[in-house]
Short mmCIF file of C-alpha atoms in Angstrom, two decimals:
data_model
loop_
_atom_site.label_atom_id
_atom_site.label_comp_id
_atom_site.label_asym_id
_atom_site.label_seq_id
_atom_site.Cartn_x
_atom_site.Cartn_y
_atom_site.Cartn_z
CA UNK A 1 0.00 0.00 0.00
CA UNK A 2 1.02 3.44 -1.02
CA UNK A 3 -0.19 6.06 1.19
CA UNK A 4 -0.51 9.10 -0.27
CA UNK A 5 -1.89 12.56 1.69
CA UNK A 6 -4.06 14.89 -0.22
CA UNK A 7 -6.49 17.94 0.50
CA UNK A 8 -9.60 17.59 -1.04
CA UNK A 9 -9.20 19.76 -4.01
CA UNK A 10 -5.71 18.70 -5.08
CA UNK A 11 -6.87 15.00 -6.58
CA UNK A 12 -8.19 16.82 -9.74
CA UNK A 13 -4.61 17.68 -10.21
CA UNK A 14 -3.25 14.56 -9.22
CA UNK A 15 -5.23 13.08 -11.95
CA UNK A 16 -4.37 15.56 -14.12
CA UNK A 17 -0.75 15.13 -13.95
CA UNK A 18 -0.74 11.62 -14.08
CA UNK A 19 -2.90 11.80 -17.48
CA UNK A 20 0.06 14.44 -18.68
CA UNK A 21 2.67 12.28 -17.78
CA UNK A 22 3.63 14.99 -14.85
CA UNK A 23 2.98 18.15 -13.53
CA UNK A 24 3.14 21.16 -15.36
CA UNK A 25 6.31 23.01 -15.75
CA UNK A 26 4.87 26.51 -14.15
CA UNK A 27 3.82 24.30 -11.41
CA UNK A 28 4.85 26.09 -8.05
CA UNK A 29 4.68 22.92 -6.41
CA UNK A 30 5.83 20.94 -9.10
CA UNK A 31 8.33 18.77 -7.57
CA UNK A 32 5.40 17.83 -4.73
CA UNK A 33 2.98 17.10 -7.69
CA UNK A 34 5.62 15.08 -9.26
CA UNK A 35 5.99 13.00 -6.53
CA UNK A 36 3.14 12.02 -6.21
CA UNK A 37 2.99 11.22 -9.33
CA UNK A 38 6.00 8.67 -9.01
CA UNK A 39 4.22 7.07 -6.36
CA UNK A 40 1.02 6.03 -8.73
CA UNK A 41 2.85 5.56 -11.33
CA UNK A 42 4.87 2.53 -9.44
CA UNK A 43 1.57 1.26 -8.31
CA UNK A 44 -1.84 2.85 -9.01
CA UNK A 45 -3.84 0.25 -7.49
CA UNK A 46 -1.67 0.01 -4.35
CA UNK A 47 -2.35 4.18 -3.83
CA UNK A 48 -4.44 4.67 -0.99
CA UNK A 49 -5.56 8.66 -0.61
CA UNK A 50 -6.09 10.01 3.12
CA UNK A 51 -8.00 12.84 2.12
CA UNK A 52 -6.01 15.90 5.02
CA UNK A 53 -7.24 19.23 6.31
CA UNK A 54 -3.69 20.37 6.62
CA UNK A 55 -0.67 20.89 4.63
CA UNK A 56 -0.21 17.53 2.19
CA UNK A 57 2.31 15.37 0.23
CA UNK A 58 1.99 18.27 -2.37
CA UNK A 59 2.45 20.99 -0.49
CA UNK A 60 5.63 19.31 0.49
CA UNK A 61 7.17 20.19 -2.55
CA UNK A 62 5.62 24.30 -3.02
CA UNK A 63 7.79 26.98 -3.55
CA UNK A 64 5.99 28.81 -1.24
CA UNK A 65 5.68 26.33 1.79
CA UNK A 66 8.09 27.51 4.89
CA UNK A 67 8.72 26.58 8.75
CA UNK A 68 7.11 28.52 11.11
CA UNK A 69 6.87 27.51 14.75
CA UNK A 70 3.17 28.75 15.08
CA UNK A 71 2.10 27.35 11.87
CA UNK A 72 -1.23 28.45 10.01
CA UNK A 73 -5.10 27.57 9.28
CA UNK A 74 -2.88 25.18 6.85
CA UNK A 75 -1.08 23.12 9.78
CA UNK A 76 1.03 22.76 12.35
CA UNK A 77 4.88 24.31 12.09
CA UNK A 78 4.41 25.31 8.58
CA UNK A 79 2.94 27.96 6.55
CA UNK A 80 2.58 29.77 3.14
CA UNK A 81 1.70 33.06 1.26
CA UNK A 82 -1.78 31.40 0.69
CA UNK A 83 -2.38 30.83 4.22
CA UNK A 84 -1.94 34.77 4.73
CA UNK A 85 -4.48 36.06 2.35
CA UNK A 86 -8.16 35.87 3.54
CA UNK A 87 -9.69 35.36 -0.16
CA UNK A 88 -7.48 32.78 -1.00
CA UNK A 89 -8.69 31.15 2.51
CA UNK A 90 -12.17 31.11 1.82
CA UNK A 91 -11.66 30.23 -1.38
CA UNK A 92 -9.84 26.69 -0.26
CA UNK A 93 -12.23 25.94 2.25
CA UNK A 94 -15.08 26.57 0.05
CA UNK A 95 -14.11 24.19 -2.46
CA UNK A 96 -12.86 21.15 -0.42
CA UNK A 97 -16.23 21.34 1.19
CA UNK A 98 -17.70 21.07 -2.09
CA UNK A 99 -15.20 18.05 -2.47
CA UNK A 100 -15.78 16.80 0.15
CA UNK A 101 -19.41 16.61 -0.51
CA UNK A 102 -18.44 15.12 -4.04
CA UNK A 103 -16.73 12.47 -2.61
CA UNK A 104 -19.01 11.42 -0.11
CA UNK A 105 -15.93 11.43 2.65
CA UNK A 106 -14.62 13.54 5.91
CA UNK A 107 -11.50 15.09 6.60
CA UNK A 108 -9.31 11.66 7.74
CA UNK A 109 -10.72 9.22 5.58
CA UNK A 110 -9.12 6.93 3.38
CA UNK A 111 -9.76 5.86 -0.08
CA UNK A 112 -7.96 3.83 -3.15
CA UNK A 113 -6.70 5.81 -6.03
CA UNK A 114 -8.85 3.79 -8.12
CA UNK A 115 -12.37 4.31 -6.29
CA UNK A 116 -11.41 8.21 -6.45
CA UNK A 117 -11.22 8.23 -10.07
CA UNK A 118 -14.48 5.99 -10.53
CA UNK A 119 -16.33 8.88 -7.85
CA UNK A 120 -14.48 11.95 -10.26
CA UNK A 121 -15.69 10.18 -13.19
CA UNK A 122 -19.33 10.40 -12.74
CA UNK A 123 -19.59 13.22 -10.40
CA UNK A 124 -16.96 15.54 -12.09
CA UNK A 125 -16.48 14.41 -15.75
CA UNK A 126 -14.82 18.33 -15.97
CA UNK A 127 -12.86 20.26 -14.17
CA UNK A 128 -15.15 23.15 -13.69
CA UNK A 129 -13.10 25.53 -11.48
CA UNK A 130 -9.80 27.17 -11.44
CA UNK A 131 -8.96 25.95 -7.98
CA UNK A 132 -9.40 22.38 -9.15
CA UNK A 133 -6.58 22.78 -11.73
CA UNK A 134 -8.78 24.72 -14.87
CA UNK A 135 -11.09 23.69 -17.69
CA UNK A 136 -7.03 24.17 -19.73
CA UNK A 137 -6.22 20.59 -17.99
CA UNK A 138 -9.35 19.05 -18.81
CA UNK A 139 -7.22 16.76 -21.79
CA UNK A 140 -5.05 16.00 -19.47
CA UNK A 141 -8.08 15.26 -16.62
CA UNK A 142 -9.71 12.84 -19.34
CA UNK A 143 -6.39 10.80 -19.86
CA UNK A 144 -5.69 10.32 -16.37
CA UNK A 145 -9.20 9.51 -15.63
CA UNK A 146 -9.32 6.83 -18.11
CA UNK A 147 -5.73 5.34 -17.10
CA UNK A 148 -6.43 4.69 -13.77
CA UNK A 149 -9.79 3.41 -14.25
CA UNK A 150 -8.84 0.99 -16.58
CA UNK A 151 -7.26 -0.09 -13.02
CA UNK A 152 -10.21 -1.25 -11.93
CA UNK A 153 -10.93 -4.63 -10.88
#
């Protein structure tokens, strides 16, 4: 098993990237995105996704991501420039309780790869919103989509 940490609106991404072969190269959290990428890749049906409130395996790898001993709304010990700006706040929460919704899951809950894609595939068949990676990675959404749920058992 392959545990992988994600908040609840970065799996659009993951799936994303791992339909493109990899994350973007704009990506400020590129080499986060990348890894997690490496870790499907090896095995997609061994990923298991704990869906986290906090700071996550891609966040791991932002540009923007630094120590600080009180932390943030994003997590203990660790903050970012997005965890400063209100808007940007609201924004996040918003949509991973809309993901969250989507998903049918809670904060702490664990789910294959696999299943994930199967639940994006009927109740997102688009990326819809810019904070879920842009209708521009749609192509890229569809191809990963229909990789890992050729997965399926």
């Amino acid at each position: 098993m392959t545990k992988i940490r994600l908040r609840p609106y970065h799996p659009t991404y993951i799936v994303a990237n791992f339909g493109a072969g990899g994350a973007p190269e704009t990506s400020r959290a590129r080499k986060g995105f990348d890894g997690v990428n490496d870790k499907i890749k090896a095995n997609p049906c061994a990923a298991e996704i704990e869906i986290v409130q906090c700071h996550d395996d891609v966040c791991e790898g932002c540009t923007r991501i630094f120590e600080q001993e009180s932390g943030s709304v994003w997590g203990e010990r660790k903050s970012c420039s997005s965890a400063e700006d209100p808007e940007i706040v609201a924004s996040v929460n918003r949509i991973n309780a809309r993901m969250l919704k989507l998903f049918g899951l809670n904060f702490g809950d664990r789910i294959m790869l696999v299943e994930l894609a199967e639940i994006l595939s009927r109740k997102l068949p688009d990326i819809d919103d810019d904070l879920l990676g842009g209708t521009q990675r749609n192509e890229d959404y569809h191809k990963g989509l229909g990789k890992l749920l050729s997965y399926q058992q």
